Amino acid sequence: MTDIQHAGALGRPVAADKPPGLLHNLFVRNLSAKIAATPMVVIVLVVFIGCTLWSVWFSFTDSRALPNGAFIGWEQYERLFAARRWRISATNLLTYGIFSLVFTMVVGFLLAVLMDQKIRFESGFRTIFLYPFALSGIVTGLVWQWIMNPTLGLQSTMRGLGWTNFTFDWITNTDMVLYALMIAGTWHGTGFVMVLMLAGLRGVDEEIWKAARVDGIPTWRTYLQIVLPMMRGVIVTTLVIVGSGLVRTYDLVVALTNGGPGLSSEVPAKYVINYMFNAGNLGQALAASTVMLAAVFVILIPWIVIEFGPKKAR
């Protein structure tokens, strides 16, 4: 007979089990799951958070080719925002990002609507539209550079066919080069948006479509007023993925225009790379990358609030 059984048998009160303490819950409870998650936690703390904090700290130093701890306050940021090249880069990215985001989302959604009509060879069309996204930005830029090259691509071909006045020289035109980037960027990312939107459309209950048809609601109004609000989560997630990708646009620009003509297609990521590896000014490059990080947070924070914030009472 155990002590507890013996105490109960003698008619004395049996002490209740003490609840586990904080240290027990923190280190012992679900021990196997904690051990399995340890590598992931270490990677997040060291690689992601640690490197981010390292970059932010050295953006406040006078680091040149190698990092040093000479703290100079906000001087790197003052130089950054006083630099004409940075202001042009930020303006180019803002223009390119807004138009590319709108075009990519609209065209991707329209393609998803067309694909959702139960057409034949849907998987083949889906693969064709998604194929550009499988290519790197460098390959996409080189392909479109050849197409838009005035002496080799579309302009040369059309003039060879007899349209001697045909002009398509956007990658050499300072006023049109951003639109050339938008064409290449839209071609590259539309398939990805289409796949996400198609998954959202396929998640809409078929009974909603039947009810809309019974009520005589036109199809376009069903999409605008019923289906799109129901796809809010997919749309917000797509906006965050595409928007954060646009902030770090680099390889497409380097392959298609290399930032030119002049600075007309320069972007912040190219500014960072040039100052870090060519100019040997690590502090200035890290200040620019920190500003880009802040821009990504501006995109992420509304999404975090919408997705994980307190839900309104329905």
Tab-separated table of C-alpha atoms in Angstrom:
chain	number	residue	atom	x	y	z
A	1	MET	CA	0.000	0.000	0.000
A	2	THR	CA	1.351	3.463	-0.961
A	3	ASP	CA	1.658	6.375	1.483
A	4	ILE	CA	-1.337	8.200	-0.085
A	5	GLN	CA	-3.500	5.055	0.068
A	6	HIS	CA	-2.347	4.449	3.630
A	7	ALA	CA	-3.205	8.081	4.603
A	8	GLY	CA	-6.668	7.778	2.992
A	9	ALA	CA	-7.251	4.505	4.772
A	10	LEU	CA	-6.510	6.182	8.150
A	11	GLY	CA	-9.129	8.897	7.444
A	12	ARG	CA	-6.608	11.745	7.090
A	13	PRO	CA	-7.013	14.314	4.229
A	14	VAL	CA	-4.940	13.568	1.154
A	15	ALA	CA	-2.868	16.541	-0.160
A	16	ALA	CA	-3.779	17.635	-3.713
A	17	ASP	CA	-1.055	17.417	-6.414
A	18	LYS	CA	0.883	20.694	-6.753
A	19	PRO	CA	0.529	22.340	-10.217
A	20	PRO	CA	3.755	22.343	-12.265
A	21	GLY	CA	5.855	25.466	-11.866
A	22	LEU	CA	6.930	28.022	-14.452
A	23	LEU	CA	10.331	26.422	-15.008
A	24	HIS	CA	8.665	23.053	-15.544
A	25	ASN	CA	6.317	24.478	-18.181
A	26	LEU	CA	9.164	26.394	-19.814
A	27	PHE	CA	11.760	23.634	-20.078
A	28	VAL	CA	10.208	20.236	-19.355
A	29	ARG	CA	6.658	20.283	-20.732
A	30	ASN	CA	6.514	18.938	-24.323
A	31	LEU	CA	10.272	18.391	-24.108
A	32	SER	CA	10.521	16.390	-27.342
A	33	ALA	CA	8.795	19.184	-29.332
A	34	LYS	CA	11.104	21.792	-27.804
A	35	ILE	CA	14.195	19.752	-28.746
A	36	ALA	CA	12.934	19.323	-32.315
A	37	ALA	CA	12.282	23.077	-32.663
A	38	THR	CA	15.651	24.129	-31.225
A	39	PRO	CA	17.557	24.306	-34.582
A	40	MET	CA	14.794	26.446	-36.094
A	41	VAL	CA	14.797	28.801	-33.101
A	42	VAL	CA	18.605	29.134	-33.238
A	43	ILE	CA	18.511	29.910	-36.980
A	44	VAL	CA	15.806	32.556	-36.496
A	45	LEU	CA	17.662	34.212	-33.613
A	46	VAL	CA	21.157	34.119	-35.141
A	47	VAL	CA	20.672	34.310	-38.897
A	48	PHE	CA	17.545	36.423	-39.302
A	49	ILE	CA	17.215	38.601	-36.197
A	50	GLY	CA	20.955	38.679	-35.392
A	51	CYS	CA	22.056	39.663	-38.922
A	52	THR	CA	19.278	42.251	-39.150
A	53	LEU	CA	20.361	43.883	-35.889
A	54	TRP	CA	24.014	43.728	-37.058
A	55	SER	CA	23.092	45.574	-40.276
A	56	VAL	CA	21.095	48.231	-38.444
A	57	TRP	CA	23.885	48.832	-35.925
A	58	PHE	CA	26.664	49.228	-38.528
A	59	SER	CA	24.468	51.631	-40.518
A	60	PHE	CA	25.202	54.074	-37.667
A	61	THR	CA	28.976	53.666	-37.999
A	62	ASP	CA	31.659	55.003	-40.319
A	63	SER	CA	32.351	51.564	-41.801
A	64	ARG	CA	34.110	51.670	-45.152
A	65	ALA	CA	35.362	48.509	-46.906
A	66	LEU	CA	35.322	46.607	-43.585
A	67	PRO	CA	32.971	47.093	-40.607
A	68	ASN	CA	34.217	49.152	-37.683
A	69	GLY	CA	32.571	50.366	-34.501
A	70	ALA	CA	33.074	54.144	-34.985
A	71	PHE	CA	29.589	55.385	-34.095
A	72	ILE	CA	28.578	58.517	-36.053
A	73	GLY	CA	24.857	58.694	-35.315
A	74	TRP	CA	22.505	59.582	-38.202
A	75	GLU	CA	25.217	60.858	-40.563
A	76	GLN	CA	24.895	57.950	-42.986
A	77	TYR	CA	21.134	58.548	-43.248
A	78	GLU	CA	21.640	62.299	-43.755
A	79	ARG	CA	24.086	61.553	-46.592
A	80	LEU	CA	21.672	58.977	-47.997
A	81	PHE	CA	18.653	61.269	-48.246
A	82	ALA	CA	20.852	64.129	-49.522
A	83	ALA	CA	22.168	61.941	-52.371
A	84	ARG	CA	20.476	62.647	-55.718
A	85	ARG	CA	21.101	59.091	-56.844
A	86	TRP	CA	19.181	57.676	-53.852
A	87	ARG	CA	16.240	60.052	-54.336
A	88	ILE	CA	15.990	59.062	-58.002
A	89	SER	CA	16.247	55.379	-57.057
A	90	ALA	CA	13.465	55.676	-54.473
A	91	THR	CA	11.223	57.605	-56.890
A	92	ASN	CA	11.821	55.035	-59.647
A	93	LEU	CA	10.990	52.178	-57.299
A	94	LEU	CA	7.828	53.907	-56.069
A	95	THR	CA	6.608	54.499	-59.630
A	96	TYR	CA	7.596	51.055	-60.840
A	97	GLY	CA	6.209	49.346	-57.721
A	98	ILE	CA	2.770	50.988	-57.751
A	99	PHE	CA	2.116	50.398	-61.447
A	100	SER	CA	3.586	46.876	-61.425
A	101	LEU	CA	1.542	45.913	-58.375
A	102	VAL	CA	-1.697	47.156	-59.953
A	103	PHE	CA	-1.031	45.592	-63.361
A	104	THR	CA	0.133	42.276	-61.915
A	105	MET	CA	-2.837	41.967	-59.554
A	106	VAL	CA	-5.456	42.982	-62.149
A	107	VAL	CA	-4.063	40.867	-64.998
A	108	GLY	CA	-3.452	37.912	-62.664
A	109	PHE	CA	-7.029	38.050	-61.359
A	110	LEU	CA	-8.527	38.312	-64.859
A	111	LEU	CA	-6.466	35.321	-66.015
A	112	ALA	CA	-7.633	33.372	-62.957
A	113	VAL	CA	-11.271	34.198	-63.784
A	114	LEU	CA	-10.762	32.942	-67.339
A	115	MET	CA	-9.030	29.795	-66.085
A	116	ASP	CA	-11.928	29.168	-63.687
A	117	GLN	CA	-14.384	28.694	-66.565
A	118	LYS	CA	-13.679	24.918	-66.722
A	119	ILE	CA	-11.833	25.238	-70.044
A	120	ARG	CA	-10.099	22.326	-71.782
A	121	PHE	CA	-6.334	21.909	-71.400
A	122	GLU	CA	-6.456	24.004	-68.230
A	123	SER	CA	-3.327	22.402	-66.792
A	124	GLY	CA	-1.418	23.177	-69.999
A	125	PHE	CA	-2.433	26.847	-69.975
A	126	ARG	CA	-1.678	27.064	-66.264
A	127	THR	CA	1.844	25.733	-66.864
A	128	ILE	CA	2.428	28.190	-69.726
A	129	PHE	CA	1.324	31.187	-67.639
A	130	LEU	CA	3.333	30.047	-64.603
A	131	TYR	CA	6.483	29.263	-66.618
A	132	PRO	CA	7.916	32.841	-66.576
A	133	PHE	CA	7.869	32.803	-62.766
A	134	ALA	CA	10.184	29.774	-62.822
A	135	LEU	CA	12.800	31.859	-64.671
A	136	SER	CA	15.230	34.029	-62.754
A	137	GLY	CA	15.065	37.796	-63.060
A	138	ILE	CA	18.367	37.733	-64.956
A	139	VAL	CA	16.977	35.426	-67.653
A	140	THR	CA	13.757	37.439	-67.877
A	141	GLY	CA	15.742	40.657	-68.243
A	142	LEU	CA	17.992	39.226	-70.962
A	143	VAL	CA	14.988	37.904	-72.932
A	144	TRP	CA	13.184	41.252	-72.837
A	145	GLN	CA	16.415	43.128	-73.523
A	146	TRP	CA	16.693	41.260	-76.804
A	147	ILE	CA	13.003	41.842	-77.629
A	148	MET	CA	13.220	45.583	-76.900
A	149	ASN	CA	16.665	46.178	-78.387
A	150	PRO	CA	16.068	48.711	-81.202
A	151	THR	CA	18.733	47.163	-83.460
A	152	LEU	CA	17.921	43.470	-82.866
A	153	GLY	CA	14.389	42.949	-81.533
A	154	LEU	CA	10.835	43.963	-82.311
A	155	GLN	CA	11.664	47.350	-83.868
A	156	SER	CA	14.226	45.854	-86.251
A	157	THR	CA	11.870	43.005	-87.201
A	158	MET	CA	8.911	45.292	-87.958
A	159	ARG	CA	11.077	47.634	-90.019
A	160	GLY	CA	12.400	44.654	-91.932
A	161	LEU	CA	8.783	43.701	-92.763
A	162	GLY	CA	8.161	47.125	-94.306
A	163	TRP	CA	6.939	49.292	-91.404
A	164	THR	CA	9.970	51.572	-91.641
A	165	ASN	CA	8.582	54.151	-89.189
A	166	PHE	CA	7.822	51.616	-86.459
A	167	THR	CA	9.606	52.643	-83.228
A	168	PHE	CA	9.944	50.629	-80.028
A	169	ASP	CA	13.055	51.905	-78.247
A	170	TRP	CA	11.779	52.082	-74.679
A	171	ILE	CA	14.919	50.646	-73.016
A	172	THR	CA	16.996	53.482	-74.500
A	173	ASN	CA	14.390	56.190	-73.814
A	174	THR	CA	14.726	57.864	-70.398
A	175	ASP	CA	11.007	58.685	-70.324
A	176	MET	CA	9.818	55.162	-71.197
A	177	VAL	CA	12.419	52.851	-69.651
A	178	LEU	CA	10.361	52.302	-66.466
A	179	TYR	CA	7.432	51.145	-68.596
A	180	ALA	CA	9.770	48.660	-70.273
A	181	LEU	CA	10.628	47.333	-66.810
A	182	MET	CA	6.919	47.113	-65.968
A	183	ILE	CA	6.233	45.001	-69.060
A	184	ALA	CA	9.008	42.560	-68.175
A	185	GLY	CA	8.025	42.502	-64.480
A	186	THR	CA	4.347	41.935	-65.236
A	187	TRP	CA	5.235	39.091	-67.620
A	188	HIS	CA	7.413	37.545	-64.925
A	189	GLY	CA	4.980	37.738	-61.976
A	190	THR	CA	1.494	37.482	-63.434
A	191	GLY	CA	1.437	33.669	-63.516
A	192	PHE	CA	2.238	33.479	-59.803
A	193	VAL	CA	-0.593	35.877	-58.955
A	194	MET	CA	-2.930	33.944	-61.256
A	195	VAL	CA	-2.257	30.672	-59.420
A	196	LEU	CA	-2.949	32.234	-55.994
A	197	MET	CA	-6.138	33.901	-57.243
A	198	LEU	CA	-7.287	30.694	-58.920
A	199	ALA	CA	-6.865	28.830	-55.625
A	200	GLY	CA	-8.998	31.516	-53.962
A	201	LEU	CA	-11.702	31.262	-56.631
A	202	ARG	CA	-11.801	27.484	-56.305
A	203	GLY	CA	-12.423	27.940	-52.563
A	204	VAL	CA	-15.702	29.813	-53.149
A	205	ASP	CA	-18.713	27.628	-52.418
A	206	GLU	CA	-20.606	26.632	-55.586
A	207	GLU	CA	-23.906	27.300	-53.778
A	208	ILE	CA	-23.052	31.026	-53.767
A	209	TRP	CA	-22.856	31.036	-57.557
A	210	LYS	CA	-26.180	29.162	-57.780
A	211	ALA	CA	-27.851	31.629	-55.392
A	212	ALA	CA	-26.498	34.583	-57.391
A	213	ARG	CA	-27.873	33.129	-60.628
A	214	VAL	CA	-31.269	32.465	-59.011
A	215	ASP	CA	-31.399	36.090	-57.790
A	216	GLY	CA	-30.476	37.327	-61.276
A	217	ILE	CA	-27.247	39.032	-60.192
A	218	PRO	CA	-24.939	39.679	-63.183
A	219	THR	CA	-21.702	37.729	-63.177
A	220	TRP	CA	-19.484	40.822	-62.995
A	221	ARG	CA	-21.368	42.062	-59.912
A	222	THR	CA	-21.050	38.645	-58.303
A	223	TYR	CA	-17.283	38.851	-58.730
A	224	LEU	CA	-17.003	42.455	-57.505
A	225	GLN	CA	-19.474	42.441	-54.599
A	226	ILE	CA	-19.448	38.819	-53.381
A	227	VAL	CA	-16.431	36.829	-54.575
A	228	LEU	CA	-13.697	39.453	-54.133
A	229	PRO	CA	-14.680	40.261	-50.500
A	230	MET	CA	-14.682	36.528	-49.762
A	231	MET	CA	-11.120	36.312	-51.177
A	232	ARG	CA	-9.828	39.036	-48.855
A	233	GLY	CA	-7.260	36.740	-47.224
A	234	VAL	CA	-5.840	35.541	-50.560
A	235	ILE	CA	-5.717	39.074	-51.958
A	236	VAL	CA	-3.970	40.522	-48.905
A	237	THR	CA	-1.435	37.673	-48.839
A	238	THR	CA	-0.736	38.126	-52.559
A	239	LEU	CA	-0.295	41.886	-52.101
A	240	VAL	CA	2.208	41.313	-49.297
A	241	ILE	CA	4.254	38.742	-51.257
A	242	VAL	CA	4.329	40.763	-54.488
A	243	GLY	CA	4.843	44.100	-52.709
A	244	SER	CA	7.765	42.912	-50.586
A	245	GLY	CA	9.329	41.354	-53.715
A	246	LEU	CA	9.077	44.658	-55.574
A	247	VAL	CA	11.021	46.477	-52.835
A	248	ARG	CA	14.065	44.272	-53.462
A	249	THR	CA	13.907	44.467	-57.268
A	250	TYR	CA	17.479	44.128	-58.562
A	251	ASP	CA	18.324	41.335	-60.989
A	252	LEU	CA	15.669	42.274	-63.558
A	253	VAL	CA	16.943	45.872	-63.652
A	254	VAL	CA	20.599	44.851	-63.961
A	255	ALA	CA	19.903	42.435	-66.818
A	256	LEU	CA	17.468	44.657	-68.732
A	257	THR	CA	18.822	48.215	-68.363
A	258	ASN	CA	21.641	48.188	-65.758
A	259	GLY	CA	19.956	51.209	-64.215
A	260	GLY	CA	20.172	53.341	-67.353
A	261	PRO	CA	20.018	55.292	-69.495
A	262	GLY	CA	21.779	57.489	-66.935
A	263	LEU	CA	19.929	56.952	-63.651
A	264	SER	CA	16.468	56.690	-65.213
A	265	SER	CA	15.915	53.065	-64.073
A	266	GLU	CA	18.144	53.003	-60.979
A	267	VAL	CA	16.583	51.213	-57.954
A	268	PRO	CA	17.513	51.130	-54.222
A	269	ALA	CA	18.790	47.525	-54.277
A	270	LYS	CA	21.295	48.433	-56.998
A	271	TYR	CA	22.349	51.461	-54.929
A	272	VAL	CA	23.052	49.123	-51.979
A	273	ILE	CA	25.091	46.655	-54.044
A	274	ASN	CA	27.121	49.390	-55.726
A	275	TYR	CA	28.035	51.098	-52.445
A	276	MET	CA	28.789	47.807	-50.681
A	277	PHE	CA	31.031	46.187	-53.312
A	278	ASN	CA	32.134	48.920	-55.747
A	279	ALA	CA	32.405	52.089	-53.662
A	280	GLY	CA	33.587	50.292	-50.498
A	281	ASN	CA	31.186	52.248	-48.281
A	282	LEU	CA	29.601	49.621	-46.049
A	283	GLY	CA	27.957	52.114	-43.685
A	284	GLN	CA	26.161	53.922	-46.519
A	285	ALA	CA	25.030	50.615	-48.079
A	286	LEU	CA	23.672	49.359	-44.744
A	287	ALA	CA	21.826	52.638	-44.160
A	288	ALA	CA	20.134	52.214	-47.543
A	289	SER	CA	19.299	48.560	-46.818
A	290	THR	CA	17.829	49.567	-43.432
A	291	VAL	CA	15.524	52.053	-45.161
A	292	MET	CA	14.466	49.259	-47.542
A	293	LEU	CA	13.785	47.034	-44.520
A	294	ALA	CA	11.585	49.760	-43.044
A	295	ALA	CA	9.663	49.918	-46.337
A	296	VAL	CA	9.024	46.171	-46.128
A	297	PHE	CA	7.718	46.619	-42.567
A	298	VAL	CA	5.366	49.329	-43.826
A	299	ILE	CA	3.904	46.664	-46.123
A	300	LEU	CA	3.912	43.869	-43.540
A	301	ILE	CA	2.445	45.674	-40.522
A	302	PRO	CA	-1.032	46.313	-42.050
A	303	TRP	CA	-1.163	42.658	-43.095
A	304	ILE	CA	-0.195	41.504	-39.583
A	305	VAL	CA	-2.858	43.744	-38.039
A	306	ILE	CA	-5.522	42.476	-40.460
A	307	GLU	CA	-4.644	38.817	-40.135
A	308	PHE	CA	-3.723	38.535	-36.462
A	309	GLY	CA	-5.337	41.557	-34.837
A	310	PRO	CA	-8.539	41.427	-32.780
A	311	LYS	CA	-11.468	40.343	-34.890
A	312	LYS	CA	-14.509	42.546	-35.041
A	313	ALA	CA	-17.654	41.110	-33.518
A	314	ARG	CA	-19.903	39.739	-36.230
